[in-house]
């Protein structure tokens, strides 16, 4: 009888501990989930693509594109990014010159591959409000793994601002640099992508 009572008490004690740790785990999970949130771009975000030619520099700007990412922010500090994706319709890139737009869209194979995309593989939050993002960049149907370095700021209104720049070669994505005026004006192979993201959950 005594052994039966002891076994009963042990089972009850085990059940109490199990319930306690389960409740604690749920609380910790809930707290972690609350610190993670899905952020999307808001007006003021911009992608700028710049390059050179044998006559003058050029650039194309897009202010309409899609971006979303799961950011873990706690007490005004960025702790982690668990996912991130970006999609830019090629024809949303615009310069002041219609001919440049037309030739650029053709070079980027916009009719066949209508979007430039980036999908995060890994992100590292670094000191001095820096981010290192490794992911797959797809341009003209060709995907390459790239590393993009950005700075970030957590603003008082809980928005996040990210700024970064990435130099790439058009040939890495099998893109032939556009030329104009029967080859008299030739663009360079090197381009720079400047990123300005304003994000809100």
Coordinates of C-alpha atoms in Angstrom, one line a residue:
X1 CA 0.0 0.0 0.0
X2 CA 2.8 2.3 0.9
X3 CA 4.6 1.6 -2.3
X4 CA 1.5 2.3 -4.2
X5 CA 1.1 5.7 -2.5
X6 CA 4.8 6.5 -3.3
X7 CA 4.3 5.6 -6.9
X8 CA 1.2 7.7 -7.1
X9 CA 3.0 10.7 -5.6
X10 CA 5.9 10.2 -8.0
X11 CA 3.6 10.1 -11.0
X12 CA 1.8 13.3 -9.7
X13 CA 5.1 15.0 -9.2
X14 CA 6.3 14.0 -12.7
X15 CA 3.1 15.3 -14.1
X16 CA 3.5 18.6 -12.3
X17 CA 7.0 19.0 -13.6
X18 CA 6.0 18.1 -17.2
X19 CA 3.2 20.6 -17.1
X20 CA 5.5 23.3 -15.7
X21 CA 8.2 22.8 -18.4
X22 CA 5.6 22.5 -21.1
X23 CA 4.1 25.8 -20.0
X24 CA 7.5 27.4 -19.7
X25 CA 8.4 26.2 -23.3
X26 CA 5.1 27.7 -24.6
X27 CA 5.8 31.0 -22.9
X28 CA 9.3 31.1 -24.4
X29 CA 8.0 30.2 -27.8
X30 CA 5.4 32.9 -27.6
X31 CA 7.9 35.5 -26.5
X32 CA 10.2 34.6 -29.4
X33 CA 7.3 34.7 -31.8
X34 CA 6.3 38.1 -30.6
X35 CA 9.8 39.4 -31.2
X36 CA 9.7 38.2 -34.8
X37 CA 7.6 40.0 -37.4
X38 CA 7.0 40.1 -41.1
X39 CA 8.3 43.4 -42.5
X40 CA 7.4 44.8 -46.0
X41 CA 8.5 47.8 -47.9
X42 CA 6.8 51.2 -47.6
X43 CA 7.0 54.3 -49.9
X44 CA 10.5 55.8 -50.1
X45 CA 12.2 52.4 -50.9
X46 CA 14.3 52.4 -54.1
X47 CA 16.5 50.2 -56.3
X48 CA 19.1 52.0 -58.5
X49 CA 21.2 50.3 -61.1
X50 CA 24.1 52.3 -62.4
X51 CA 26.8 51.7 -65.0
X52 CA 29.2 53.4 -67.4
X53 CA 29.6 53.8 -71.2
X54 CA 32.3 55.1 -73.5
X55 CA 30.4 58.4 -73.5
X56 CA 28.7 58.9 -70.2
X57 CA 27.4 57.2 -67.0
X58 CA 23.9 56.0 -66.8
X59 CA 21.4 54.8 -64.2
X60 CA 17.9 53.3 -63.9
X61 CA 15.7 53.6 -60.9
X62 CA 12.7 51.5 -59.6
X63 CA 10.5 52.5 -56.7
X64 CA 7.9 49.8 -57.2
X65 CA 8.9 46.2 -56.3
X66 CA 8.1 43.6 -53.6
X67 CA 10.1 42.7 -50.6
X68 CA 9.3 40.9 -47.3
X69 CA 11.3 39.4 -44.6
X70 CA 11.0 38.0 -41.1
X71 CA 13.0 40.2 -38.7
X72 CA 13.6 39.4 -35.1
X73 CA 13.8 42.7 -33.2
X74 CA 13.9 43.1 -29.4
X75 CA 14.3 46.2 -27.3
X76 CA 15.2 48.2 -30.4
X77 CA 17.9 45.8 -31.5
X78 CA 18.0 43.6 -34.6
X79 CA 18.8 40.0 -33.5
X80 CA 18.2 37.9 -36.6
X81 CA 16.6 37.6 -40.1
X82 CA 15.0 34.2 -40.7
X83 CA 13.7 34.8 -44.2
X84 CA 13.9 37.4 -46.9
X85 CA 12.7 37.6 -50.5
X86 CA 12.7 40.4 -53.1
X87 CA 11.2 40.7 -56.6
X88 CA 11.6 43.5 -59.1
X89 CA 9.7 43.6 -62.4
X90 CA 12.4 44.5 -65.0
X91 CA 10.2 47.1 -66.7
X92 CA 9.8 49.0 -63.4
X93 CA 13.5 50.1 -63.9
X94 CA 13.4 53.4 -65.6
X95 CA 16.0 55.9 -66.9
X96 CA 15.3 59.3 -68.4
X97 CA 16.1 57.9 -71.9
X98 CA 13.5 55.8 -73.6
X99 CA 16.1 54.2 -75.9
X100 CA 18.2 53.1 -72.9
X101 CA 15.1 51.6 -71.3
X102 CA 14.3 49.6 -74.5
X103 CA 17.8 48.3 -74.9
X104 CA 18.2 47.5 -71.3
X105 CA 14.9 45.5 -71.2
X106 CA 16.1 43.6 -74.3
X107 CA 19.5 42.8 -72.7
X108 CA 17.9 41.7 -69.5
X109 CA 15.6 39.4 -71.5
X110 CA 12.5 40.9 -69.9
X111 CA 10.1 39.4 -72.4
X112 CA 11.2 35.9 -71.2
X113 CA 12.3 36.6 -67.6
X114 CA 10.2 39.4 -66.4
X115 CA 11.6 39.7 -62.9
X116 CA 14.9 40.2 -61.0
X117 CA 14.7 38.2 -57.7
X118 CA 16.7 37.6 -54.6
X119 CA 16.1 34.9 -52.0
X120 CA 18.0 34.8 -48.7
X121 CA 20.0 31.7 -47.8
X122 CA 21.8 33.1 -44.7
X123 CA 21.9 36.4 -42.8
X124 CA 24.4 37.5 -40.2
X125 CA 23.8 40.5 -38.0
X126 CA 27.2 42.2 -37.5
X127 CA 28.6 44.9 -35.1
X128 CA 28.0 48.6 -35.9
X129 CA 24.6 47.9 -37.4
X130 CA 25.8 46.0 -40.4
X131 CA 24.2 43.0 -42.1
X132 CA 25.7 40.3 -44.3
X133 CA 23.1 38.6 -46.5
X134 CA 24.0 35.6 -48.7
X135 CA 21.4 34.5 -51.2
X136 CA 20.4 33.6 -54.8
X137 CA 20.3 36.6 -57.2
X138 CA 18.4 35.8 -60.5
X139 CA 18.8 38.1 -63.5
X140 CA 17.8 37.2 -67.0
X141 CA 17.0 33.6 -65.9
X142 CA 20.6 33.1 -64.5
X143 CA 21.0 32.5 -60.8
X144 CA 24.2 33.3 -58.9
X145 CA 24.9 33.2 -55.2
X146 CA 25.9 36.6 -54.0
X147 CA 26.8 38.3 -50.7
X148 CA 25.3 41.7 -50.1
X149 CA 26.5 44.0 -47.3
X150 CA 24.1 46.6 -45.9
X151 CA 23.8 49.0 -43.0
X152 CA 20.6 49.2 -41.0
X153 CA 18.8 51.4 -38.5
X154 CA 15.9 50.6 -36.2
X155 CA 13.9 53.8 -36.2
X156 CA 11.8 55.3 -33.3
X157 CA 8.6 54.5 -35.1
X158 CA 9.7 50.8 -35.3
X159 CA 10.4 50.9 -39.0
X160 CA 13.7 49.6 -40.3
X161 CA 15.9 51.3 -42.9
X162 CA 18.5 49.3 -44.8
X163 CA 21.0 50.7 -47.2
X164 CA 23.5 48.7 -49.3
X165 CA 25.4 48.4 -52.6
X166 CA 26.4 45.4 -54.7
X167 CA 28.7 45.5 -57.7
X168 CA 28.1 42.8 -60.3
X169 CA 29.2 42.0 -63.9
X170 CA 26.5 41.6 -66.5
X171 CA 28.5 38.7 -68.0
X172 CA 28.0 36.7 -64.8
X173 CA 24.4 36.5 -65.7
X174 CA 25.1 35.9 -69.4
X175 CA 23.8 39.4 -70.3
X176 CA 25.4 41.2 -73.2
X177 CA 26.0 44.9 -72.4
X178 CA 23.7 47.1 -74.5
X179 CA 25.1 49.2 -77.3
X180 CA 23.6 52.2 -79.2
X181 CA 24.0 54.1 -82.5
X182 CA 25.3 51.1 -84.4
X183 CA 27.9 50.4 -81.7
X184 CA 29.2 53.9 -81.4
X185 CA 28.0 54.0 -77.7
X186 CA 28.9 51.0 -75.7
X187 CA 28.0 50.3 -72.1
X188 CA 30.4 48.7 -69.7
X189 CA 30.2 45.2 -68.2
X190 CA 30.2 46.4 -64.6
X191 CA 27.1 47.7 -62.9
X192 CA 26.3 48.7 -59.3
X193 CA 23.0 48.0 -57.6
X194 CA 22.2 50.5 -54.8
X195 CA 19.5 49.4 -52.4
X196 CA 17.4 51.6 -50.1
X197 CA 14.7 49.8 -48.2
X198 CA 12.2 51.3 -45.8
X199 CA 10.4 48.5 -43.9
X200 CA 7.4 48.3 -41.7
X201 CA 5.7 45.4 -40.0

